[in-house]
Amino acid sequence: MSLVEISGVVVLVYFVVLNLSYASFTVVAWRSLVAHRRSQDSLTSDEVFRSPLTPPVSILLPAFNEAAGVVESVRSLLQLRYPEFEMIVVDDGSTDDTLKALTEAFNLVEVEKVTPPGLSFAPIRRVLVSAKHPELSVISKQNGGKADALNCGLTFGRFPYVCAVDADAILEPDALLRVMSPIIDDRSVVAAGGIVRIANGCEVDHGNVTRVGLPRSPLPTMQVVEYLRAFLVGRVGWGELRALLIISGAFGVFKRSVVMSVGGYSTDTVGEDMELVVRMHRQLRRSGTAYRVAFVPDPVAWTEAPETLAVLGRQRRRWQRGLMETLWRHRGIVVDRRQGILAWLAVPYYVLFEVLGPLVELFGYVVVPIAGAWGVLDIEFVIAFFAVSVVWGVMLSVSAVALEELTFRRYPLRREVLRLAWYALIDNFGYRQLTTWWRLHGIVEFLRGRKDWGVMPRRGFGSREVRSS
Amino acid sequence: MTTQLIALSIALGVVNIVIAGAVVLNRLVARYSDRRYRRAVEQVRPIVLSAIAGDAVSLGVRSRIELLATGDLLAKYGRNLSGDGRVHVNELAERSGVIDALVRGSQSRRSWKRAACVYRLGDLGRNQAELLIVRLSDSDRRVRNAAARSLGKQRCTEGVRPIAYAFGRGTIARAVGAQALIDIGPPAADALARLLSSGPVLVQAGAAELLGRLGTVSHSSLLAEAMDHHDPEVRVAAVRALGRIGARSAAARILPVLGDPVPFVRSAAATALGALGSRDAIDALTVMAESDEYLPARAAAESAVLLGGRFPDPGPHLREAIRMSEVTA
């Protein structure tokens, strides 16, 4: 067997395993989502809302230079339908008017606060509380990064559960109640994540999404399809397997005592959300504790997606770095028998398909033309293989859109569903290759030891603004 | 191999077309069903409203969708009505066959259907205690939660003990079980008091917690005894319950708990003393605010300030509590 033939077999096996995994996740997610939707008729959210035993939650909102949208976000969070919560905004040394905007909007007054024992974080400058909303406090501290800000919020949080929310996220009124439902139902749940959707194209009024719509431009629309695939298929599937490794930093709930006991968020990674969840898994499995990390597909956090290639590229490079940093840091999982499904499935899957995926794809794009030029390749076979891979990719994207349509149906207009289906069809031509390229860059940046976040400009959600370009 | 791959890609292409077609078809069907359902609701609503007003009306022979709409409307109104209106809703639900359909559905092989029917029975019809108590032991947790909720909604006193046990064993969501017992009201308190004296630790803690919501001053001595329990969860629940019941006489019993070895029990005791308005505790709370570890010190400071204490040279926790009370006043 020649080297080219061996490479061909390896790529073929890789392709088959990867796509069968995706297809299996789609089936698992399908079953789970249907069951979830059917249980809506017996949901007891009113009882949970009225019950005195529904645990109170500390909402943590780290903000760095978020003057454009932080007031709307806070306003939306204050309107959450949940019996008891406090909100801690941590201004992480913003150099814009974040603090000023908050102070004016919520009538903040400076108070003296004793710093609780717990995690370490950058020095605090001031603590302010709202005279209008006693449940709202703002901690202004020196810049230390998002993880550092979250650790500060965790330390000051009074309640047994914390909900980490991105400053540019808008939560639906019932989102917290719903994401807390697995925790309320089962005390062994230590973390729960909810679905994150893209707000570009939606109408936002005073911190509420009042009309769901698709963005007009292609780039964020591609991301809508991508998010549907990632959340409705990937996260739901991993959640069902009890091996969910990521709870989005944009919206997730954690048991405070467990997060504190594992040392809080790690400040030396750009993938602090995934790293925390993996560390929690690892330590709880090591100690033999019965626990669960849950994913709830219907609570919705809306977030602003990048609308330019430059910003999107930066985001994807950072995500890839964060993923690799986490997997590298916790590489010991694969040789630890106590880690169960994490050791034999979840971590190997992420390494094989999420880390090495772009390299294999690049290998295909580079080697196939060269081998074709040398005449050692059966061109017909290559074309047929390419056709299968594209049609399979389209099937996965279209399935994600179908899952959305058959379960939640959040996009009210028929033409929007057709547009989603269209983008599901074409995202394999160009967009997928672009993300592969950015992920490759992310791998290079990880190998070079790059640690910074990069700038993520926000436009913010203005009132009555139809967000799209 | 190439031929097989081409065949596979064609097959997958067909699958794609089928999925896309299903999406479009689903949207069309959903639109049609929504329209039919809305129309049915509009047709049935006047009859349901007349029935609620006490008129002798009959639904007559109705289609499946109209029966569904009737069930939904009756459940919606039944959930929010009491007195005669609720009685009339129940009568129409019985007459129209909605209750029979729900009772049948509560025995369905499909768990989601059982859960939905059991849930809805709470809002409609006659007392279904026997059926609901059986469903409290269902193999599916959603059904058990729905059963507890419906027992509460129907104020079935027979359900107190099974709910309390399910609550304690964790076979139903604690929040749902608690709310169900609260909905049943005072009759649940005595059952809870019995559980507090004799149940397993988890049940005892839950019972103490709920007695704080449902109990009266007459339960104070029982809760005071629970403050000596070996398990801190029970102690904390008992202290909180005493604080909530507001039995001033309990303050003297709570005061020694400020010396409990477990910090969160001390915090709960400090908060309870504040809630009870026990000015005799100000000195002890002030000492605690200045000397204890973070959580109990903060709770003690908040209570000391709430009780109107005067602090000539307040420490950091007291200063924080004073300032917070000024801001939030």
PDB file of C-alpha atoms in Angstrom, chain B residues 110-206:
ATOM      1  CA  ARG B 110     -46.638   7.561  27.221  1.00  0.00           C
ATOM      2  CA  SER B 111     -45.156   9.355  30.201  1.00  0.00           C
ATOM      3  CA  TRP B 112     -45.438  12.857  28.729  1.00  0.00           C
ATOM      4  CA  LYS B 113     -49.144  12.290  28.181  1.00  0.00           C
ATOM      5  CA  ARG B 114     -49.614  10.967  31.713  1.00  0.00           C
ATOM      6  CA  ALA B 115     -47.803  14.020  33.053  1.00  0.00           C
ATOM      7  CA  ALA B 116     -49.858  16.457  30.969  1.00  0.00           C
ATOM      8  CA  CYS B 117     -53.164  14.858  32.001  1.00  0.00           C
ATOM      9  CA  VAL B 118     -52.232  14.584  35.679  1.00  0.00           C
ATOM     10  CA  TYR B 119     -51.138  18.232  35.605  1.00  0.00           C
ATOM     11  CA  ARG B 120     -54.407  19.363  34.092  1.00  0.00           C
ATOM     12  CA  LEU B 121     -56.521  17.353  36.527  1.00  0.00           C
ATOM     13  CA  GLY B 122     -55.280  19.749  39.199  1.00  0.00           C
ATOM     14  CA  ASP B 123     -57.140  22.583  37.546  1.00  0.00           C
ATOM     15  CA  LEU B 124     -60.369  20.766  36.826  1.00  0.00           C
ATOM     16  CA  GLY B 125     -63.062  18.549  38.142  1.00  0.00           C
ATOM     17  CA  ARG B 126     -63.748  16.562  41.262  1.00  0.00           C
ATOM     18  CA  ASN B 127     -61.271  15.545  43.921  1.00  0.00           C
ATOM     19  CA  GLN B 128     -58.976  12.980  42.323  1.00  0.00           C
ATOM     20  CA  ALA B 129     -56.877  12.268  45.425  1.00  0.00           C
ATOM     21  CA  GLU B 130     -56.746   8.518  44.957  1.00  0.00           C
ATOM     22  CA  LEU B 131     -55.607   8.704  41.350  1.00  0.00           C
ATOM     23  CA  LEU B 132     -53.127  11.482  42.032  1.00  0.00           C
ATOM     24  CA  ILE B 133     -51.593   9.736  45.039  1.00  0.00           C
ATOM     25  CA  VAL B 134     -51.009   6.669  42.862  1.00  0.00           C
ATOM     26  CA  ARG B 135     -49.305   8.889  40.273  1.00  0.00           C
ATOM     27  CA  LEU B 136     -47.072  10.273  43.018  1.00  0.00           C
ATOM     28  CA  SER B 137     -45.274   6.910  42.760  1.00  0.00           C
ATOM     29  CA  ASP B 138     -45.114   6.980  38.948  1.00  0.00           C
ATOM     30  CA  SER B 139     -41.876   5.837  37.358  1.00  0.00           C
ATOM     31  CA  ASP B 140     -41.527   9.193  35.593  1.00  0.00           C
ATOM     32  CA  ARG B 141     -40.479  12.217  37.606  1.00  0.00           C
ATOM     33  CA  ARG B 142     -42.529  14.647  35.506  1.00  0.00           C
ATOM     34  CA  VAL B 143     -45.662  12.692  36.342  1.00  0.00           C
ATOM     35  CA  ARG B 144     -44.793  12.660  40.046  1.00  0.00           C
ATOM     36  CA  ASN B 145     -44.203  16.433  40.013  1.00  0.00           C
ATOM     37  CA  ALA B 146     -47.459  16.997  38.183  1.00  0.00           C
ATOM     38  CA  ALA B 147     -49.285  14.763  40.691  1.00  0.00           C
ATOM     39  CA  ALA B 148     -47.896  16.689  43.660  1.00  0.00           C
ATOM     40  CA  ARG B 149     -48.817  19.950  42.014  1.00  0.00           C
ATOM     41  CA  SER B 150     -52.365  18.755  41.293  1.00  0.00           C
ATOM     42  CA  LEU B 151     -52.870  17.406  44.800  1.00  0.00           C
ATOM     43  CA  GLY B 152     -51.927  20.865  46.048  1.00  0.00           C
ATOM     44  CA  LYS B 153     -54.175  22.593  43.556  1.00  0.00           C
ATOM     45  CA  GLN B 154     -57.106  20.388  44.599  1.00  0.00           C
ATOM     46  CA  ARG B 155     -56.220  20.931  48.258  1.00  0.00           C
ATOM     47  CA  CYS B 156     -56.344  17.201  48.910  1.00  0.00           C
ATOM     48  CA  THR B 157     -55.528  16.760  52.574  1.00  0.00           C
ATOM     49  CA  GLU B 158     -55.092  13.026  51.906  1.00  0.00           C
ATOM     50  CA  GLY B 159     -52.078  14.032  49.829  1.00  0.00           C
ATOM     51  CA  VAL B 160     -50.162  15.704  52.656  1.00  0.00           C
ATOM     52  CA  ARG B 161     -48.339  12.666  53.943  1.00  0.00           C
ATOM     53  CA  PRO B 162     -47.399  11.170  50.550  1.00  0.00           C
ATOM     54  CA  ILE B 163     -46.248  14.571  49.283  1.00  0.00           C
ATOM     55  CA  ALA B 164     -44.231  15.189  52.425  1.00  0.00           C
ATOM     56  CA  TYR B 165     -42.517  11.809  52.061  1.00  0.00           C
ATOM     57  CA  ALA B 166     -41.879  12.290  48.335  1.00  0.00           C
ATOM     58  CA  PHE B 167     -40.530  15.737  49.181  1.00  0.00           C
ATOM     59  CA  GLY B 168     -38.218  14.331  51.830  1.00  0.00           C
ATOM     60  CA  ARG B 169     -37.006  11.428  49.710  1.00  0.00           C
ATOM     61  CA  GLY B 170     -36.383  13.749  46.788  1.00  0.00           C
ATOM     62  CA  THR B 171     -38.655  11.834  44.409  1.00  0.00           C
ATOM     63  CA  ILE B 172     -40.374  15.103  43.498  1.00  0.00           C
ATOM     64  CA  ALA B 173     -38.880  18.556  43.021  1.00  0.00           C
ATOM     65  CA  ARG B 174     -38.571  20.202  46.417  1.00  0.00           C
ATOM     66  CA  ALA B 175     -39.972  23.505  45.162  1.00  0.00           C
ATOM     67  CA  VAL B 176     -43.022  21.777  43.691  1.00  0.00           C
ATOM     68  CA  GLY B 177     -43.642  19.647  46.791  1.00  0.00           C
ATOM     69  CA  ALA B 178     -43.310  22.651  49.053  1.00  0.00           C
ATOM     70  CA  GLN B 179     -45.732  24.705  47.015  1.00  0.00           C
ATOM     71  CA  ALA B 180     -48.218  21.823  46.918  1.00  0.00           C
ATOM     72  CA  LEU B 181     -48.188  21.583  50.722  1.00  0.00           C
ATOM     73  CA  ILE B 182     -48.539  25.343  51.002  1.00  0.00           C
ATOM     74  CA  ASP B 183     -51.510  25.209  48.632  1.00  0.00           C
ATOM     75  CA  ILE B 184     -53.130  22.543  50.836  1.00  0.00           C
ATOM     76  CA  GLY B 185     -52.652  24.939  53.717  1.00  0.00           C
ATOM     77  CA  PRO B 186     -53.025  24.510  57.504  1.00  0.00           C
ATOM     78  CA  PRO B 187     -54.020  20.820  57.379  1.00  0.00           C
ATOM     79  CA  ALA B 188     -50.525  20.148  56.082  1.00  0.00           C
ATOM     80  CA  ALA B 189     -48.902  21.714  59.140  1.00  0.00           C
ATOM     81  CA  ASP B 190     -49.830  18.965  61.589  1.00  0.00           C
ATOM     82  CA  ALA B 191     -48.629  16.242  59.238  1.00  0.00           C
ATOM     83  CA  LEU B 192     -45.386  18.146  58.850  1.00  0.00           C
ATOM     84  CA  ALA B 193     -45.062  18.446  62.612  1.00  0.00           C
ATOM     85  CA  ARG B 194     -45.332  14.645  62.883  1.00  0.00           C
ATOM     86  CA  LEU B 195     -42.684  14.216  60.200  1.00  0.00           C
ATOM     87  CA  LEU B 196     -40.407  16.643  61.996  1.00  0.00           C
ATOM     88  CA  SER B 197     -40.443  14.403  65.068  1.00  0.00           C
ATOM     89  CA  SER B 198     -40.055  11.069  63.384  1.00  0.00           C
ATOM     90  CA  GLY B 199     -39.003  11.153  59.719  1.00  0.00           C
ATOM     91  CA  PRO B 200     -35.584  10.581  58.206  1.00  0.00           C
ATOM     92  CA  VAL B 201     -33.162  13.515  58.396  1.00  0.00           C
ATOM     93  CA  LEU B 202     -33.940  14.872  54.929  1.00  0.00           C
ATOM     94  CA  VAL B 203     -37.647  14.720  55.639  1.00  0.00           C
ATOM     95  CA  GLN B 204     -37.132  16.401  59.008  1.00  0.00           C
ATOM     96  CA  ALA B 205     -35.197  19.285  57.449  1.00  0.00           C
ATOM     97  CA  GLY B 206     -37.839  19.750  54.771  1.00  0.00           C
TER      98      GLY B 206
END
